[in-house]
Amino acid sequence: MSDDFEDTVNEIREYVQYQIDSGLRYALAPVVSDRLSPGRLDEIREQIGDCRRCKLSGSRTNIVFGEGDPDSRLMFIGEGPGRDEDIEGRPFVGRAGQLLTKMIAAMGLDRSRVYIANIVKCRPPKNRDPEDDEVIECIQFLDAQIAAIQPSVIVTLGRVAVKALLGFQAPMGKIRGQFYDRNGIPVMPTFHPSFLLRQGPNDRKYKGMAWEDLKQVMSLLNLPLGRGGE
Ligand code: URA
């Protein structure tokens, strides 16, 4: 083995070991995702077809591809379709979706001007978290969507999206409020709207934190900081 090659192999070995030690199970996903070239959104949808690549396909009604402005500078990425989304075939159309739509409006934007997608495109039974094999199979399409849209910033909603896109697991309260990098794109993790809806008397506190996160995103996008928030 040449020295260069051996160095590279050792670097990769150390990198993978670091991921395993840190519990970063999805950090290898971008490599898997290179299977698919970016293409246009309609081409990506065509490649998904009547997908049977993972077990979620057995119980879904509709594939929820994602929707919005293909030229948007801002993408929101949730976890996976719930009941309403499965029925309609559109992301974030249930109660959580209504809150997300309000959050987007508070940023001074219309929902149609951003792009909204999920880590997995089929509803996990009983809204359980998507499993590793399902994420690994599906995320190649999300990566292709991201590559096609080329957003300036991504907002991840909830811990499942953080784990899948950034490769780590930690309480949202600890990781939110700062940008991370995913293949050169800044990623702002914030609370999932379903979590915000469950907070009862604490909801102002958590909604306030989510609003702080969105304000950082607005300033990165040079959007005017109005009043906003709830
Ligand atoms: N929750 C999600 O994570 N995504 C949706 O599309 C709806 C609810």
PDB file of C-alpha atoms and ligand atoms in Angstrom:
ATOM      1  CA  MET A   1       0.000   0.000   0.000  1.00  0.00           C
ATOM      2  CA  SER A   2       1.262   3.505  -0.806  1.00  0.00           C
ATOM      3  CA  ASP A   3       1.651   5.889   2.144  1.00  0.00           C
ATOM      4  CA  ASP A   4      -1.052   8.182   0.748  1.00  0.00           C
ATOM      5  CA  PHE A   5      -3.515   5.355   0.338  1.00  0.00           C
ATOM      6  CA  GLU A   6      -2.760   4.000   3.802  1.00  0.00           C
ATOM      7  CA  ASP A   7      -3.238   7.487   5.306  1.00  0.00           C
ATOM      8  CA  THR A   8      -6.583   7.822   3.555  1.00  0.00           C
ATOM      9  CA  VAL A   9      -7.729   4.397   4.751  1.00  0.00           C
ATOM     10  CA  ASN A  10      -6.679   5.260   8.301  1.00  0.00           C
ATOM     11  CA  GLU A  11      -8.497   8.587   8.154  1.00  0.00           C
ATOM     12  CA  ILE A  12     -11.687   6.885   6.954  1.00  0.00           C
ATOM     13  CA  ARG A  13     -11.319   4.204   9.627  1.00  0.00           C
ATOM     14  CA  GLU A  14     -10.926   6.858  12.339  1.00  0.00           C
ATOM     15  CA  TYR A  15     -13.871   8.826  10.959  1.00  0.00           C
ATOM     16  CA  VAL A  16     -16.154   5.792  10.917  1.00  0.00           C
ATOM     17  CA  GLN A  17     -14.993   4.756  14.397  1.00  0.00           C
ATOM     18  CA  TYR A  18     -15.721   8.272  15.646  1.00  0.00           C
ATOM     19  CA  GLN A  19     -19.226   8.025  14.224  1.00  0.00           C
ATOM     20  CA  ILE A  20     -19.825   4.630  15.798  1.00  0.00           C
ATOM     21  CA  ASP A  21     -18.479   5.829  19.175  1.00  0.00           C
ATOM     22  CA  SER A  22     -20.750   8.864  19.007  1.00  0.00           C
ATOM     23  CA  GLY A  23     -23.801   6.792  18.076  1.00  0.00           C
ATOM     24  CA  LEU A  24     -23.989   8.580  14.709  1.00  0.00           C
ATOM     25  CA  ARG A  25     -25.783   5.920  12.782  1.00  0.00           C
ATOM     26  CA  TYR A  26     -26.967   7.998   9.843  1.00  0.00           C
ATOM     27  CA  ALA A  27     -23.790   9.916   9.228  1.00  0.00           C
ATOM     28  CA  LEU A  28     -22.982   7.498   6.421  1.00  0.00           C
ATOM     29  CA  ALA A  29     -26.225   8.367   4.663  1.00  0.00           C
ATOM     30  CA  PRO A  30     -24.704  10.952   2.273  1.00  0.00           C
ATOM     31  CA  VAL A  31     -22.495   8.219   0.830  1.00  0.00           C
ATOM     32  CA  VAL A  32     -25.535   6.015   0.285  1.00  0.00           C
ATOM     33  CA  SER A  33     -27.320   9.033  -1.191  1.00  0.00           C
ATOM     34  CA  ASP A  34     -24.746   9.425  -3.952  1.00  0.00           C
ATOM     35  CA  ARG A  35     -26.608   6.582  -5.667  1.00  0.00           C
ATOM     36  CA  LEU A  36     -29.033   9.094  -7.088  1.00  0.00           C
ATOM     37  CA  SER A  37     -28.168  12.057  -9.270  1.00  0.00           C
ATOM     38  CA  PRO A  38     -29.997  15.276  -8.355  1.00  0.00           C
ATOM     39  CA  GLY A  39     -32.077  15.752 -11.526  1.00  0.00           C
ATOM     40  CA  ARG A  40     -35.238  17.819 -11.484  1.00  0.00           C
ATOM     41  CA  LEU A  41     -37.910  17.310  -8.891  1.00  0.00           C
ATOM     42  CA  ASP A  42     -40.279  15.612 -11.328  1.00  0.00           C
ATOM     43  CA  GLU A  43     -37.496  13.235 -12.393  1.00  0.00           C
ATOM     44  CA  ILE A  44     -36.794  12.389  -8.759  1.00  0.00           C
ATOM     45  CA  ARG A  45     -40.504  11.719  -8.224  1.00  0.00           C
ATOM     46  CA  GLU A  46     -40.440   9.456 -11.271  1.00  0.00           C
ATOM     47  CA  GLN A  47     -37.498   7.510  -9.887  1.00  0.00           C
ATOM     48  CA  ILE A  48     -39.384   6.897  -6.667  1.00  0.00           C
ATOM     49  CA  GLY A  49     -42.239   5.392  -8.668  1.00  0.00           C
ATOM     50  CA  ASP A  50     -44.656   3.195  -6.732  1.00  0.00           C
ATOM     51  CA  CYS A  51     -41.881   2.664  -4.184  1.00  0.00           C
ATOM     52  CA  ARG A  52     -41.587  -0.734  -2.445  1.00  0.00           C
ATOM     53  CA  ARG A  53     -38.025  -0.241  -1.209  1.00  0.00           C
ATOM     54  CA  CYS A  54     -38.912  -0.461   2.476  1.00  0.00           C
ATOM     55  CA  LYS A  55     -41.595  -1.893   4.711  1.00  0.00           C
ATOM     56  CA  LEU A  56     -43.401   1.440   5.158  1.00  0.00           C
ATOM     57  CA  SER A  57     -44.787   0.968   1.651  1.00  0.00           C
ATOM     58  CA  GLY A  58     -47.001  -1.864   2.897  1.00  0.00           C
ATOM     59  CA  SER A  59     -49.205   0.371   5.036  1.00  0.00           C
ATOM     60  CA  ARG A  60     -49.109   3.723   3.281  1.00  0.00           C
ATOM     61  CA  THR A  61     -51.943   5.260   1.315  1.00  0.00           C
ATOM     62  CA  ASN A  62     -49.907   7.870  -0.563  1.00  0.00           C
ATOM     63  CA  ILE A  63     -46.242   8.705  -1.008  1.00  0.00           C
ATOM     64  CA  VAL A  64     -45.704  12.211   0.367  1.00  0.00           C
ATOM     65  CA  PHE A  65     -43.009  13.580  -1.911  1.00  0.00           C
ATOM     66  CA  GLY A  66     -42.829  17.167  -0.658  1.00  0.00           C
ATOM     67  CA  GLU A  67     -44.150  20.425  -2.045  1.00  0.00           C
ATOM     68  CA  GLY A  68     -43.408  24.071  -2.498  1.00  0.00           C
ATOM     69  CA  ASP A  69     -41.222  26.373  -4.530  1.00  0.00           C
ATOM     70  CA  PRO A  70     -38.474  24.396  -6.316  1.00  0.00           C
ATOM     71  CA  ASP A  71     -36.375  27.593  -6.348  1.00  0.00           C
ATOM     72  CA  SER A  72     -36.880  28.373  -2.686  1.00  0.00           C
ATOM     73  CA  ARG A  73     -33.944  29.447  -0.574  1.00  0.00           C
ATOM     74  CA  LEU A  74     -35.587  27.855   2.454  1.00  0.00           C
ATOM     75  CA  MET A  75     -36.490  24.212   3.093  1.00  0.00           C
ATOM     76  CA  PHE A  76     -38.329  22.765   6.078  1.00  0.00           C
ATOM     77  CA  ILE A  77     -37.757  19.090   6.771  1.00  0.00           C
ATOM     78  CA  GLY A  78     -39.944  17.123   9.152  1.00  0.00           C
ATOM     79  CA  GLU A  79     -39.946  13.518  10.137  1.00  0.00           C
ATOM     80  CA  GLY A  80     -42.527  11.658   8.097  1.00  0.00           C
ATOM     81  CA  PRO A  81     -46.162  11.866   7.054  1.00  0.00           C
ATOM     82  CA  GLY A  82     -48.867  11.482   9.678  1.00  0.00           C
ATOM     83  CA  ARG A  83     -52.425  10.350   9.108  1.00  0.00           C
ATOM     84  CA  ASP A  84     -53.659  13.471   7.307  1.00  0.00           C
ATOM     85  CA  GLU A  85     -50.565  13.671   5.120  1.00  0.00           C
ATOM     86  CA  ASP A  86     -50.841   9.979   4.217  1.00  0.00           C
ATOM     87  CA  ILE A  87     -54.431  10.532   3.099  1.00  0.00           C
ATOM     88  CA  GLU A  88     -53.761  13.737   1.155  1.00  0.00           C
ATOM     89  CA  GLY A  89     -50.305  12.894  -0.177  1.00  0.00           C
ATOM     90  CA  ARG A  90     -49.029  16.319   0.960  1.00  0.00           C
ATOM     91  CA  PRO A  91     -46.627  17.224   3.785  1.00  0.00           C
ATOM     92  CA  PHE A  92     -47.717  19.043   6.934  1.00  0.00           C
ATOM     93  CA  VAL A  93     -51.434  19.418   6.273  1.00  0.00           C
ATOM     94  CA  GLY A  94     -52.734  18.283   9.707  1.00  0.00           C
ATOM     95  CA  ARG A  95     -52.669  20.224  12.994  1.00  0.00           C
ATOM     96  CA  ALA A  96     -48.876  20.351  13.093  1.00  0.00           C
ATOM     97  CA  GLY A  97     -48.966  21.560   9.510  1.00  0.00           C
ATOM     98  CA  GLN A  98     -51.319  24.379  10.404  1.00  0.00           C
ATOM     99  CA  LEU A  99     -48.887  25.530  13.063  1.00  0.00           C
ATOM    100  CA  LEU A 100     -45.975  25.234  10.634  1.00  0.00           C
ATOM    101  CA  THR A 101     -47.916  27.335   8.121  1.00  0.00           C
ATOM    102  CA  LYS A 102     -48.386  30.014  10.830  1.00  0.00           C
ATOM    103  CA  MET A 103     -44.681  29.897  11.702  1.00  0.00           C
ATOM    104  CA  ILE A 104     -43.825  30.419   8.030  1.00  0.00           C
ATOM    105  CA  ALA A 105     -46.334  33.296   7.848  1.00  0.00           C
ATOM    106  CA  ALA A 106     -44.714  34.851  10.939  1.00  0.00           C
ATOM    107  CA  MET A 107     -41.481  34.880   8.953  1.00  0.00           C
ATOM    108  CA  GLY A 108     -43.288  37.040   6.414  1.00  0.00           C
ATOM    109  CA  LEU A 109     -43.483  34.224   3.879  1.00  0.00           C
ATOM    110  CA  ASP A 110     -46.262  32.308   2.226  1.00  0.00           C
ATOM    111  CA  ARG A 111     -46.090  28.531   2.541  1.00  0.00           C
ATOM    112  CA  SER A 112     -46.003  28.223  -1.255  1.00  0.00           C
ATOM    113  CA  ARG A 113     -42.696  30.157  -1.306  1.00  0.00           C
ATOM    114  CA  VAL A 114     -40.758  27.585   0.746  1.00  0.00           C
ATOM    115  CA  TYR A 115     -40.186  23.877   0.155  1.00  0.00           C
ATOM    116  CA  ILE A 116     -41.499  21.366   2.691  1.00  0.00           C
ATOM    117  CA  ALA A 117     -40.441  17.716   2.846  1.00  0.00           C
ATOM    118  CA  ASN A 118     -39.848  14.879   5.288  1.00  0.00           C
ATOM    119  CA  ILE A 119     -37.110  12.390   6.089  1.00  0.00           C
ATOM    120  CA  VAL A 120     -39.330   9.491   5.005  1.00  0.00           C
ATOM    121  CA  LYS A 121     -42.028   9.752   2.391  1.00  0.00           C
ATOM    122  CA  CYS A 122     -44.412   7.103   3.720  1.00  0.00           C
ATOM    123  CA  ARG A 123     -46.296   7.174   7.001  1.00  0.00           C
ATOM    124  CA  PRO A 124     -44.779   5.028   9.750  1.00  0.00           C
ATOM    125  CA  PRO A 125     -47.517   2.897  11.361  1.00  0.00           C
ATOM    126  CA  LYS A 126     -49.115   4.599  14.372  1.00  0.00           C
ATOM    127  CA  ASN A 127     -46.778   7.561  13.780  1.00  0.00           C
ATOM    128  CA  ARG A 128     -43.807   5.700  15.273  1.00  0.00           C
ATOM    129  CA  ASP A 129     -40.315   7.034  14.521  1.00  0.00           C
ATOM    130  CA  PRO A 130     -38.976   5.849  11.175  1.00  0.00           C
ATOM    131  CA  GLU A 131     -36.484   3.004  11.606  1.00  0.00           C
ATOM    132  CA  ASP A 132     -32.858   3.097  10.452  1.00  0.00           C
ATOM    133  CA  ASP A 133     -33.373   0.867   7.409  1.00  0.00           C
ATOM    134  CA  GLU A 134     -36.344   2.989   6.293  1.00  0.00           C
ATOM    135  CA  VAL A 135     -34.380   6.230   6.644  1.00  0.00           C
ATOM    136  CA  ILE A 136     -31.350   4.842   4.850  1.00  0.00           C
ATOM    137  CA  GLU A 137     -33.512   3.682   1.946  1.00  0.00           C
ATOM    138  CA  CYS A 138     -35.503   6.925   1.657  1.00  0.00           C
ATOM    139  CA  ILE A 139     -33.021   9.695   2.409  1.00  0.00           C
ATOM    140  CA  GLN A 140     -31.336   9.346  -0.989  1.00  0.00           C
ATOM    141  CA  PHE A 141     -34.446  10.943  -2.507  1.00  0.00           C
ATOM    142  CA  LEU A 142     -34.503  13.777   0.004  1.00  0.00           C
ATOM    143  CA  ASP A 143     -30.816  14.386  -0.691  1.00  0.00           C
ATOM    144  CA  ALA A 144     -31.578  14.502  -4.403  1.00  0.00           C
ATOM    145  CA  GLN A 145     -34.393  16.998  -3.707  1.00  0.00           C
ATOM    146  CA  ILE A 146     -32.025  19.147  -1.658  1.00  0.00           C
ATOM    147  CA  ALA A 147     -29.440  18.998  -4.444  1.00  0.00           C
ATOM    148  CA  ALA A 148     -32.100  20.000  -6.994  1.00  0.00           C
ATOM    149  CA  ILE A 149     -33.488  22.876  -4.919  1.00  0.00           C
ATOM    150  CA  GLN A 150     -30.140  24.056  -3.538  1.00  0.00           C
ATOM    151  CA  PRO A 151     -31.653  25.958  -0.626  1.00  0.00           C
ATOM    152  CA  SER A 152     -29.562  28.536   1.205  1.00  0.00           C
ATOM    153  CA  VAL A 153     -30.751  27.119   4.507  1.00  0.00           C
ATOM    154  CA  ILE A 154     -32.641  24.112   5.880  1.00  0.00           C
ATOM    155  CA  VAL A 155     -34.777  24.108   9.018  1.00  0.00           C
ATOM    156  CA  THR A 156     -35.128  20.653  10.544  1.00  0.00           C
ATOM    157  CA  LEU A 157     -38.229  20.046  12.631  1.00  0.00           C
ATOM    158  CA  GLY A 158     -37.673  17.701  15.545  1.00  0.00           C
ATOM    159  CA  ARG A 159     -35.058  15.204  16.613  1.00  0.00           C
ATOM    160  CA  VAL A 160     -35.707  12.564  13.917  1.00  0.00           C
ATOM    161  CA  ALA A 161     -34.714  15.008  11.170  1.00  0.00           C
ATOM    162  CA  VAL A 162     -31.596  16.028  13.114  1.00  0.00           C
ATOM    163  CA  LYS A 163     -30.527  12.427  13.564  1.00  0.00           C
ATOM    164  CA  ALA A 164     -31.086  11.600   9.899  1.00  0.00           C
ATOM    165  CA  LEU A 165     -29.557  14.746   8.380  1.00  0.00           C
ATOM    166  CA  LEU A 166     -26.864  15.720  10.852  1.00  0.00           C
ATOM    167  CA  GLY A 167     -26.091  12.324  12.316  1.00  0.00           C
ATOM    168  CA  PHE A 168     -26.401  12.992  16.009  1.00  0.00           C
ATOM    169  CA  GLN A 169     -28.916  12.541  18.788  1.00  0.00           C
ATOM    170  CA  ALA A 170     -29.317  15.018  21.616  1.00  0.00           C
ATOM    171  CA  PRO A 171     -32.181  16.804  23.344  1.00  0.00           C
ATOM    172  CA  MET A 172     -33.525  19.529  21.042  1.00  0.00           C
ATOM    173  CA  GLY A 173     -33.167  22.094  23.825  1.00  0.00           C
ATOM    174  CA  LYS A 174     -29.393  21.561  23.707  1.00  0.00           C
ATOM    175  CA  ILE A 175     -28.814  21.626  19.964  1.00  0.00           C
ATOM    176  CA  ARG A 176     -31.311  24.179  18.650  1.00  0.00           C
ATOM    177  CA  GLY A 177     -30.420  27.801  18.120  1.00  0.00           C
ATOM    178  CA  GLN A 178     -27.266  27.302  16.087  1.00  0.00           C
ATOM    179  CA  PHE A 179     -26.453  26.379  12.516  1.00  0.00           C
ATOM    180  CA  TYR A 180     -24.886  23.062  11.554  1.00  0.00           C
ATOM    181  CA  ASP A 181     -23.575  21.979   8.178  1.00  0.00           C
ATOM    182  CA  ARG A 182     -24.993  19.387   5.821  1.00  0.00           C
ATOM    183  CA  ASN A 183     -22.936  19.122   2.644  1.00  0.00           C
ATOM    184  CA  GLY A 184     -22.261  22.871   2.681  1.00  0.00           C
ATOM    185  CA  ILE A 185     -25.824  23.952   3.526  1.00  0.00           C
ATOM    186  CA  PRO A 186     -26.521  25.595   6.909  1.00  0.00           C
ATOM    187  CA  VAL A 187     -29.070  23.626   8.920  1.00  0.00           C
ATOM    188  CA  MET A 188     -31.035  25.110  11.824  1.00  0.00           C
ATOM    189  CA  PRO A 189     -32.655  22.515  14.079  1.00  0.00           C
ATOM    190  CA  THR A 190     -35.783  23.576  15.914  1.00  0.00           C
ATOM    191  CA  PHE A 191     -38.737  22.033  17.708  1.00  0.00           C
ATOM    192  CA  HIS A 192     -41.249  19.965  15.766  1.00  0.00           C
ATOM    193  CA  PRO A 193     -44.635  21.744  15.572  1.00  0.00           C
ATOM    194  CA  SER A 194     -46.311  18.601  17.057  1.00  0.00           C
ATOM    195  CA  PHE A 195     -44.041  18.988  20.091  1.00  0.00           C
ATOM    196  CA  LEU A 196     -45.004  22.669  20.365  1.00  0.00           C
ATOM    197  CA  LEU A 197     -48.675  21.706  20.247  1.00  0.00           C
ATOM    198  CA  ARG A 198     -48.212  19.284  23.160  1.00  0.00           C
ATOM    199  CA  GLN A 199     -46.646  21.786  25.573  1.00  0.00           C
ATOM    200  CA  GLY A 200     -49.783  23.118  27.245  1.00  0.00           C
ATOM    201  CA  PRO A 201     -48.891  25.871  29.739  1.00  0.00           C
ATOM    202  CA  ASN A 202     -45.227  25.807  28.617  1.00  0.00           C
ATOM    203  CA  ASP A 203     -46.065  26.454  25.009  1.00  0.00           C
ATOM    204  CA  ARG A 204     -45.151  30.161  25.003  1.00  0.00           C
ATOM    205  CA  LYS A 205     -41.681  29.317  26.254  1.00  0.00           C
ATOM    206  CA  TYR A 206     -41.032  26.694  23.564  1.00  0.00           C
ATOM    207  CA  LYS A 207     -42.728  28.661  20.797  1.00  0.00           C
ATOM    208  CA  GLY A 208     -40.553  31.614  21.814  1.00  0.00           C
ATOM    209  CA  MET A 209     -37.431  29.471  21.417  1.00  0.00           C
ATOM    210  CA  ALA A 210     -38.606  28.214  18.019  1.00  0.00           C
ATOM    211  CA  TRP A 211     -39.213  31.816  16.999  1.00  0.00           C
ATOM    212  CA  GLU A 212     -35.646  32.748  18.025  1.00  0.00           C
ATOM    213  CA  ASP A 213     -34.391  29.943  15.770  1.00  0.00           C
ATOM    214  CA  LEU A 214     -36.508  31.155  12.864  1.00  0.00           C
ATOM    215  CA  LYS A 215     -35.283  34.723  13.374  1.00  0.00           C
ATOM    216  CA  GLN A 216     -31.710  33.500  12.908  1.00  0.00           C
ATOM    217  CA  VAL A 217     -32.812  31.853   9.678  1.00  0.00           C
ATOM    218  CA  MET A 218     -34.506  35.088   8.573  1.00  0.00           C
ATOM    219  CA  SER A 219     -31.384  37.078   9.208  1.00  0.00           C
ATOM    220  CA  LEU A 220     -29.291  34.585   7.251  1.00  0.00           C
ATOM    221  CA  LEU A 221     -31.763  35.022   4.380  1.00  0.00           C
ATOM    222  CA  ASN A 222     -31.832  38.813   4.831  1.00  0.00           C
ATOM    223  CA  LEU A 223     -35.580  38.735   5.446  1.00  0.00           C
ATOM    224  CA  PRO A 224     -37.017  41.716   7.340  1.00  0.00           C
ATOM    225  CA  LEU A 225     -37.472  40.931  11.036  1.00  0.00           C
ATOM    226  CA  GLY A 226     -41.070  41.970  11.729  1.00  0.00           C
ATOM    227  CA  ARG A 227     -43.080  41.253  14.844  1.00  0.00           C
ATOM    228  CA  GLY A 228     -43.957  37.595  14.116  1.00  0.00           C
ATOM    229  CA  GLY A 229     -44.306  34.715  16.541  1.00  0.00           C
ATOM    230  CA  GLU A 230     -47.246  33.807  18.659  1.00  0.00           C
TER     231      GLU A 230
HETATM  232  N1  URA B   1     -45.183  15.610  10.933  1.00  0.00           N
HETATM  233  C1  URA B   1     -44.118  15.504  10.120  1.00  0.00           C
HETATM  234  O1  URA B   1     -42.988  15.324  10.563  1.00  0.00           O
HETATM  235  N2  URA B   1     -44.328  15.627   8.816  1.00  0.00           N
HETATM  236  C2  URA B   1     -45.520  15.841   8.285  1.00  0.00           C
HETATM  237  O2  URA B   1     -45.624  15.948   7.062  1.00  0.00           O
HETATM  238  C3  URA B   1     -46.612  15.960   9.170  1.00  0.00           C
HETATM  239  C4  URA B   1     -46.423  15.831  10.476  1.00  0.00           C
END
